[in-house]
Coordinates of C-alpha atoms and ligand atoms in Angstrom, one line a residue:
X1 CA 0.0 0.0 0.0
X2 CA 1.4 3.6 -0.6
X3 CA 1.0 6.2 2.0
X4 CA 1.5 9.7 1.3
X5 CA 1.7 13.0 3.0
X6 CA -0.8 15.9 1.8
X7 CA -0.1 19.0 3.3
X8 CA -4.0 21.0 3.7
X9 CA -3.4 24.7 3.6
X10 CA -7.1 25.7 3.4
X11 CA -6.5 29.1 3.7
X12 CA -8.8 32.7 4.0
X13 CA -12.4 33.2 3.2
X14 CA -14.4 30.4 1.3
X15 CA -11.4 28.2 1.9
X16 CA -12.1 26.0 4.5
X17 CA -15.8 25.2 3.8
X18 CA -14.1 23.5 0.2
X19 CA -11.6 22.1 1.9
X20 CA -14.0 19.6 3.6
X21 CA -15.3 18.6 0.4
X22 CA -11.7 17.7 -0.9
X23 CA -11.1 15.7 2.3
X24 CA -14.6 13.7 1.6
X25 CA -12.9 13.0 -1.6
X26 CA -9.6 12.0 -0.3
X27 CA -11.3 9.7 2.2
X28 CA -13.4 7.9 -0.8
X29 CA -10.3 7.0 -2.2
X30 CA -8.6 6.3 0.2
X31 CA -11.7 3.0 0.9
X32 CA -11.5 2.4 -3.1
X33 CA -7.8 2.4 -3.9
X34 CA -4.7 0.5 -2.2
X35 CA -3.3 3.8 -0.7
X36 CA -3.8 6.3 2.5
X37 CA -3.4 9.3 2.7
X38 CA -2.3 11.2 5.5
X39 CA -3.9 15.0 5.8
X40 CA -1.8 17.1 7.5
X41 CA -3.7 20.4 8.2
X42 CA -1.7 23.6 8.2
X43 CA -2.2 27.6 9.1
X44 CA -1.6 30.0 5.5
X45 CA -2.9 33.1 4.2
X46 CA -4.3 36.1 6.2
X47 CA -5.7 33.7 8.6
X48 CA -2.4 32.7 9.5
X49 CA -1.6 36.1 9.9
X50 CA -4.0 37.1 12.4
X51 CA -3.6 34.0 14.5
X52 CA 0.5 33.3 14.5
X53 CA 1.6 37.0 13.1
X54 CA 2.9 35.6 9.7
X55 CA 0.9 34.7 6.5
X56 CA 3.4 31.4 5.9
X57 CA 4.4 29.9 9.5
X58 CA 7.6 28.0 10.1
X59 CA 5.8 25.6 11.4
X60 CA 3.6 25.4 7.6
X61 CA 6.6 25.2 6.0
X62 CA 8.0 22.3 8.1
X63 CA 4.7 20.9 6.9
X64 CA 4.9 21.6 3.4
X65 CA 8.7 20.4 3.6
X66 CA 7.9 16.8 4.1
X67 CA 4.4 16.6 2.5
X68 CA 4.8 14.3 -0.7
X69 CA 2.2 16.8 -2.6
X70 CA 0.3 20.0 -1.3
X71 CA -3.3 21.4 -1.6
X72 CA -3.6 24.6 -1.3
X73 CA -6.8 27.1 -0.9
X74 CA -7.5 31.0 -1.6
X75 CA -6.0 33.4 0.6
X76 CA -6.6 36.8 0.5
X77 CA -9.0 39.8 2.4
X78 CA -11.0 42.4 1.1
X79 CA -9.8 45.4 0.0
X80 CA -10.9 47.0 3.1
X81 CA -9.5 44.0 5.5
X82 CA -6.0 43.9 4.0
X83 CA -5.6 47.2 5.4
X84 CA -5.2 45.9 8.6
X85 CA -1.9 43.8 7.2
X86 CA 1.5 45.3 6.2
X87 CA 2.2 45.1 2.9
X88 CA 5.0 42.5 2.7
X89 CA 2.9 40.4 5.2
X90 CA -0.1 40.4 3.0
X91 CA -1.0 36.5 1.9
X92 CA 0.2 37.3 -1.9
X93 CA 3.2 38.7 -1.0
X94 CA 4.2 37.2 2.2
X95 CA 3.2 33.7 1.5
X96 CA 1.8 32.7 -1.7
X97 CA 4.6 33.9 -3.7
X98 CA 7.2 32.9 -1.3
X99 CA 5.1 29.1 -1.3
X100 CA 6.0 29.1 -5.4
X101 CA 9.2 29.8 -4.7
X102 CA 10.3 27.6 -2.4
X103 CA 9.2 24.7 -4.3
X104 CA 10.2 26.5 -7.4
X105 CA 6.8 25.6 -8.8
X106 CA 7.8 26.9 -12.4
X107 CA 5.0 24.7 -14.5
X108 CA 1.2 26.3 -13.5
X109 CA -1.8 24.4 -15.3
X110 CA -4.8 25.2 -16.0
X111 CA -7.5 23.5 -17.7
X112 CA -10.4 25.3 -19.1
X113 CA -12.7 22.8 -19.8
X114 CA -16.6 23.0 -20.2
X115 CA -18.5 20.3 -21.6
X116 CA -20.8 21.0 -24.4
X117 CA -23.7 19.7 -21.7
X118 CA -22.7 22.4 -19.2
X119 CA -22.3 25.6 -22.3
X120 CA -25.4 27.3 -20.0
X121 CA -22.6 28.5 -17.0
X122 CA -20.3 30.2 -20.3
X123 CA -21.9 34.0 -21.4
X124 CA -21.4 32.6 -25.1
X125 CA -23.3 31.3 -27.3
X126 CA -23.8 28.1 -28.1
X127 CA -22.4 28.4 -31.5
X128 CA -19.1 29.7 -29.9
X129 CA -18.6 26.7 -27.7
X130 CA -19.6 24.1 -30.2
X131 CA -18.8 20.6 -28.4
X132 CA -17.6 22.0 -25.6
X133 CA -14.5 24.1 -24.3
X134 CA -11.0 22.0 -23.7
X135 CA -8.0 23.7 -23.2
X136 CA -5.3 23.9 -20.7
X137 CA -3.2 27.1 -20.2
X138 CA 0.7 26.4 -18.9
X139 CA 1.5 29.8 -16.9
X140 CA 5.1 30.1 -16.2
X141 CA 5.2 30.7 -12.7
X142 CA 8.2 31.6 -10.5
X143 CA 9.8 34.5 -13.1
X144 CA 9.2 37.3 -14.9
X145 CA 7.5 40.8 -13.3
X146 CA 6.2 38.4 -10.3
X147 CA 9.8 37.9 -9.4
X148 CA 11.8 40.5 -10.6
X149 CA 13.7 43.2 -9.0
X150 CA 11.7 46.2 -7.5
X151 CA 12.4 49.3 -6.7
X152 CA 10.6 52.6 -5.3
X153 CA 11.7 55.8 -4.2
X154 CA 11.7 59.9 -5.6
X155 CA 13.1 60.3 -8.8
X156 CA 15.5 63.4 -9.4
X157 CA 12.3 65.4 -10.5
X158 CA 10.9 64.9 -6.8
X159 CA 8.5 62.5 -8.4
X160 CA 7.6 59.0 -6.8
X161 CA 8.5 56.8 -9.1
X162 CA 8.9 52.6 -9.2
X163 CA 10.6 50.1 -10.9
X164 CA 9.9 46.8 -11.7
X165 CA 11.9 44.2 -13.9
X166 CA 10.7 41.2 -16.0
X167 CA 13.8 38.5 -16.3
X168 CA 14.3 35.2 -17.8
X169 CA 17.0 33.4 -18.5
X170 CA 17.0 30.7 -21.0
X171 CA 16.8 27.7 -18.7
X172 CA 13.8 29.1 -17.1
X173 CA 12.2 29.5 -20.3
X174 CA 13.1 26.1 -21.9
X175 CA 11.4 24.0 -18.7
X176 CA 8.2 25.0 -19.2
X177 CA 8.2 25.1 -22.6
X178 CA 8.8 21.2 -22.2
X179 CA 6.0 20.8 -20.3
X180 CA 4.0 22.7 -22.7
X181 CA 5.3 20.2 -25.5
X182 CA 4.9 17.0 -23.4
X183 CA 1.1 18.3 -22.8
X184 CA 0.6 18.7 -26.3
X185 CA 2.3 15.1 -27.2
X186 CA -0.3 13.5 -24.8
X187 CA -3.3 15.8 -26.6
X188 CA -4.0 16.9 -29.9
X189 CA -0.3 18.0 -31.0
X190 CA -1.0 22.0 -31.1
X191 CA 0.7 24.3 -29.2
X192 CA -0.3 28.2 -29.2
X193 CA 2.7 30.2 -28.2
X194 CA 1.4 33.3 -26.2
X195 CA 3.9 36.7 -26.6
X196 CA 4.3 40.1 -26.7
X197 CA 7.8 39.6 -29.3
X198 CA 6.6 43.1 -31.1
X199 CA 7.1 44.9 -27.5
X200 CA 9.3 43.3 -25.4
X201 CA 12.6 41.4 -25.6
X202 CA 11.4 38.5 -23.0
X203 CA 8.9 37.4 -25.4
X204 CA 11.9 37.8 -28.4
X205 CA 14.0 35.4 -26.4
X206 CA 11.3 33.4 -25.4
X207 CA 10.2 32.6 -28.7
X208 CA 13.5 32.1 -29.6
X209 CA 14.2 29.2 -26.9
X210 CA 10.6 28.0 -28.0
X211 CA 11.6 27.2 -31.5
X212 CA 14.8 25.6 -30.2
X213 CA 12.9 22.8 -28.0
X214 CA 10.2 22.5 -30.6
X215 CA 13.0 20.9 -32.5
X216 CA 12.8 18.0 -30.0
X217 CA 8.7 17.4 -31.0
X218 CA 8.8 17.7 -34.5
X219 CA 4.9 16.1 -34.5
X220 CA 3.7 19.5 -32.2
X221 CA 2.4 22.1 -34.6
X222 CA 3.4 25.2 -33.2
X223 CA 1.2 28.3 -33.5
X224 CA 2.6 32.0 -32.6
X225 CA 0.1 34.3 -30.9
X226 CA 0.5 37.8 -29.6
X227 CA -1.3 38.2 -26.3
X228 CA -3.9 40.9 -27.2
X229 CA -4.7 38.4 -30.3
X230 CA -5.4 35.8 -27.8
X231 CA -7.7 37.6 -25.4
X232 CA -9.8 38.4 -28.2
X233 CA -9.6 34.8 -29.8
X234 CA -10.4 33.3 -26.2
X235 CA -13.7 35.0 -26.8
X236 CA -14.2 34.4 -30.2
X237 CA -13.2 31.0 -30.9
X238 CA -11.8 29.0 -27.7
X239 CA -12.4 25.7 -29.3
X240 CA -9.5 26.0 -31.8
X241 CA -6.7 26.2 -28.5
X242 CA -5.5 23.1 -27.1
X243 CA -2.7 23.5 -25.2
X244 CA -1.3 27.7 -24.8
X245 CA 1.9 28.7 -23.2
X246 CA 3.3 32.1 -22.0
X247 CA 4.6 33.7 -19.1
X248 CA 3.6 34.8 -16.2
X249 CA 1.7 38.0 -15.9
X250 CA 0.2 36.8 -19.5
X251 CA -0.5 33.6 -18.1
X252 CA -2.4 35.5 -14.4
X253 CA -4.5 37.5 -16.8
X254 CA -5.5 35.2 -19.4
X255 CA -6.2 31.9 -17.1
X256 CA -8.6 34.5 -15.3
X257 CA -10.5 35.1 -19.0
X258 CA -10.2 31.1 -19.1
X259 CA -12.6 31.4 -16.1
X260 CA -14.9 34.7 -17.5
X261 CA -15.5 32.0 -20.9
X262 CA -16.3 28.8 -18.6
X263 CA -18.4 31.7 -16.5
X264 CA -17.0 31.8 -13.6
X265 CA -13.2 31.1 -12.0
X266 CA -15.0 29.1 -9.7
X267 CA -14.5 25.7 -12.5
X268 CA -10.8 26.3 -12.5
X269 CA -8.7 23.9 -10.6
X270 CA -5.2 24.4 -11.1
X271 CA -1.7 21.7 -10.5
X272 CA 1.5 24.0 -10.1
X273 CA 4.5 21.7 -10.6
X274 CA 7.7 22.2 -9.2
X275 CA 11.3 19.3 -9.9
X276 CA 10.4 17.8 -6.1
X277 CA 6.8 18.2 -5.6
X278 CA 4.0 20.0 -6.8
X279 CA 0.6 22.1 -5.0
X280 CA -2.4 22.1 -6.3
X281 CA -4.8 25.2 -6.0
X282 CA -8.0 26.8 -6.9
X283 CA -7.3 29.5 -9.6
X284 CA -9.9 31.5 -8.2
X285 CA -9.7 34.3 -5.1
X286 CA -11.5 33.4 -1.4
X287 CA -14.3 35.1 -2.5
X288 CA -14.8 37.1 1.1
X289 CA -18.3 38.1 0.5
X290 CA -19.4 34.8 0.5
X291 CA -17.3 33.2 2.8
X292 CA -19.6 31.4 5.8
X293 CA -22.7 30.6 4.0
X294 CA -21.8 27.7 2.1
X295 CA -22.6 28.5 -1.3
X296 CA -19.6 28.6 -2.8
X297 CA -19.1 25.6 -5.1
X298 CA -15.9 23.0 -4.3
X299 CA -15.4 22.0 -8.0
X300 CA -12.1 23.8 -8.2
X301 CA -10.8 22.5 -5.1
X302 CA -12.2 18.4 -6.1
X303 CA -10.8 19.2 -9.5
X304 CA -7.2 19.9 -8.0
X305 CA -7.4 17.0 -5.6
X306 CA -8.4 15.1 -9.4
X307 CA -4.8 16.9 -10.8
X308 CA -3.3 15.8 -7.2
X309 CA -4.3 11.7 -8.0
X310 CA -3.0 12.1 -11.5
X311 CA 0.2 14.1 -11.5
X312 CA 1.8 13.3 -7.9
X313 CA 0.7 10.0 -7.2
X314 CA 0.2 8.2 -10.5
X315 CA -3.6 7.3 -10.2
X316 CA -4.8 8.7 -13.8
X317 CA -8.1 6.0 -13.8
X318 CA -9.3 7.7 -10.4
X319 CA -8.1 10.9 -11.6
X320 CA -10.2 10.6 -14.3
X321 CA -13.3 9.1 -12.0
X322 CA -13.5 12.2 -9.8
X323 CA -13.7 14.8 -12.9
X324 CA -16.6 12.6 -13.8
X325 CA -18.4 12.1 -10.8
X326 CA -18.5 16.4 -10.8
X327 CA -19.5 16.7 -14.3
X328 CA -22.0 13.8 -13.6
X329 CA -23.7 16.4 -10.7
X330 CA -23.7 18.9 -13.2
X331 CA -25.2 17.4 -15.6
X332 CA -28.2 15.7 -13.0
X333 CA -29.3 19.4 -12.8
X334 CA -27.3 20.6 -9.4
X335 CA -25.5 24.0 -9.1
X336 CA -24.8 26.3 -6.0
X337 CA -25.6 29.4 -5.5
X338 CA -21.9 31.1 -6.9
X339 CA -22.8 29.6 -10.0
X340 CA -25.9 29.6 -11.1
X341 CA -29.1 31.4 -10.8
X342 CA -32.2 30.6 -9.1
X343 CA -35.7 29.6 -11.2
X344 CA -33.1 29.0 -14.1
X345 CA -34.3 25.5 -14.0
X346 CA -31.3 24.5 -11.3
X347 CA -31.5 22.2 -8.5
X348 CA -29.8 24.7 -6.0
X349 CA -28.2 23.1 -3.1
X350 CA -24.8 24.1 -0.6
X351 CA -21.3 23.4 -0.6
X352 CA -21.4 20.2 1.7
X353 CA -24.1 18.9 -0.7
X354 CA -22.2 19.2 -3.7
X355 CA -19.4 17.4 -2.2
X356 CA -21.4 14.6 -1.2
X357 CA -23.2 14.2 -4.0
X358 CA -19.8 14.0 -6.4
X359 CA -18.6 11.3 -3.8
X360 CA -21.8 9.5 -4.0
X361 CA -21.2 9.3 -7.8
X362 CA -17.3 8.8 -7.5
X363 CA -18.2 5.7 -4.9
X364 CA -20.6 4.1 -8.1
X365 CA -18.0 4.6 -10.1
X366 CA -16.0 0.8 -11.5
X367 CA -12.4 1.1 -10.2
X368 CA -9.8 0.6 -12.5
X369 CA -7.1 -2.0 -12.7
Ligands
IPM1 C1 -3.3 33.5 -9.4 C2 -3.6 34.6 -8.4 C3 -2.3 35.0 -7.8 C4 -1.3 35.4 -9.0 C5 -2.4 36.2 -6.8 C6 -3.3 35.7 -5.6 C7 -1.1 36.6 -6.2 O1 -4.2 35.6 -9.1 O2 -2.9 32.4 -8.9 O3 -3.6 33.6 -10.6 O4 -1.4 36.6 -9.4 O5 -0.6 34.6 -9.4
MG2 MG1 -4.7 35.3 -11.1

């Protein structure tokens, strides 16, 4: 039997109340599967703050450190609420960035995927999504602006002024462009190559390392796209991307138009893969308005513990089960409030319900092997 560590960082706002309905799904297959799991809870994100002084505890870390795999939820306050935090201790600065880092988490996915069944949650029309939306966006994710050097202070005009640099080196560029091929091997063999090459240099050199590795897939067609281009083609035509790769402010802003198409960020799951081990996150924020009245709807949290069986422990069949059993509540009729509207012909139920009802579906589901 294999046993592995999972480090929970459920983190601020609706956090915790979808963190339960990963851990229903852990303990499902944990019954159907020859492995255990052990769940090892841990303090992150404004939460920690409050209660131990610092978004990302020593004593998280230590956590984190010998976790085989980690799942992480949304941190972060309202506008208002962060107030009450310094800057550098602010969850996105003082621990979600430093989390990536440590683990040098350089590989972010993120699937966009709406069945053609479920086109009602998207705002386009039908026509648009066709057979459904499938994509997966690769976000670089421990470079660029994120990481760069910063600098403030009074220019010699008197003016407040600040400086922030985007950087990559070739090596950074060249592992995640692998991933981006070895996604595309395993799908349908196009790659869209998000830039900015008629602006800025990173994208010159980025391309230029792009077309070096592509080398090593000769069967991946390789399609250029400048950023703006893609926003609009997201919109306009999603169904002709596959796999997309780009860096990572281009990658922040265009996974969260990934969300706007599926209709809300709340279907967006993410796996952020690092050379040791990997965390696994809701691309969504903790949605602080909502936080308490479970309504919010776990499917991005499931669908990263779904990312979580496949990528860190090699279960691609249950993987596979528990993206199902979600798309099987879906398709019943059920939605929660965050999602969908009421009288719009929706079964509304909570956020404990949902969970419960994908693990009624996973638990009918044939196990493989
Ligand atoms: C994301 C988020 C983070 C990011 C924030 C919370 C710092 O928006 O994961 O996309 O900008 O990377
Ligand atoms: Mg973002």
């Amino acid at each position: 039997m294999k046993n592995y560590k999972i480090a929970l960082l459920a983190g601020d706002g609706i956090g915790p109340e979808i963190m339960q309905e990963a851990i229903k799904v852990f303990k499902l297959v944990e019954e159907r599967n020859d492995v255990s799991f052990e769940l090892l809870h841990a303090d992150f994100g404004a939460s920690a703050y409050f209660k131990c002084g610092h978004p990302f505890p020593d004593k998280t870390k230590a956590i984190c450190d010998q976790a085989d795999a980690i799942l992480k939820g949304p941190i972060g306050l309202s506008h208002e609420a962060s107030k009450k935090i310094p800057l550098d201790l602010l969850p996105e600065r003082g621990a979600l960035l430093p989390l990536r880092k440590r683990y040098n988490t350089f590989a972010n996915f993120r699937p966009v995927f709406l069945p053609k069944a479920l086109g009602h949650f998207s705002p386009l029309k039908p026509e648009i999504i066709g057979e459904g939306i499938d994509l997966i966006m690769v976000r670089e994710l421990v470079g660029g602006l994120y990481f760069g050097e910063k600098e403030v202070g009074i220019n010699e005009r008197g003016l407040r002024y600040v400086k922030e640099t985007l950087e990559y080196d070739e090596e950074q560029i060249r592992r995640v462009v692998h991933e981006a091929f070895k996604l595309s091997m395993r799908r349908k063999k196009v790659l869209h190559n998000i830039h900015k090459s008629n602006v800025l240099k990173s994208s010159v050199l980025w391309n230029e390392v792009l077309e070096e590795v592509a080398l090593e897939y000769p069967q991946v067609e390789v399609k250029h796209l400048l950023v703006d281009a893609a926003a609009t083609l997201l919109c306009l035509n999603p169904c002709q991307f596959d796999v997309m790769v780009m860096e990572n402010m281009f990658g922040d802003i265009l996974s969260d138009q990934g969300g706007g198409i599926l209709g809300s960020l709340g279907l967006m799951p993410s796996a952020c893969k690092g050379p040791e081990k990997s965390y696994y996150e809701p691309s969504h924020g903790s949605a602080p308005d909502i936080a308490g009245q479970n309504i919010a709807n776990p499917y991005s949290m499931i669908g990263s513990v779904a990312m979580m069986l496949e990528d860190s422990f090699d279960m691609p069949e249950e993987s596979r089960n528990v993206w199902n059993a979600m798309q099987s509540v879906f398709a019943a009729g059920y939605s929660t409030p965050d999602l969908s509207k009421p009288g719009s012909g929706v079964k509304m139920i909570k956020t404990g319900e949902f969970g419960d009802k994908v693990v009624a579906a996973l638990r009918a589901m044939p196990i493989a092997g």
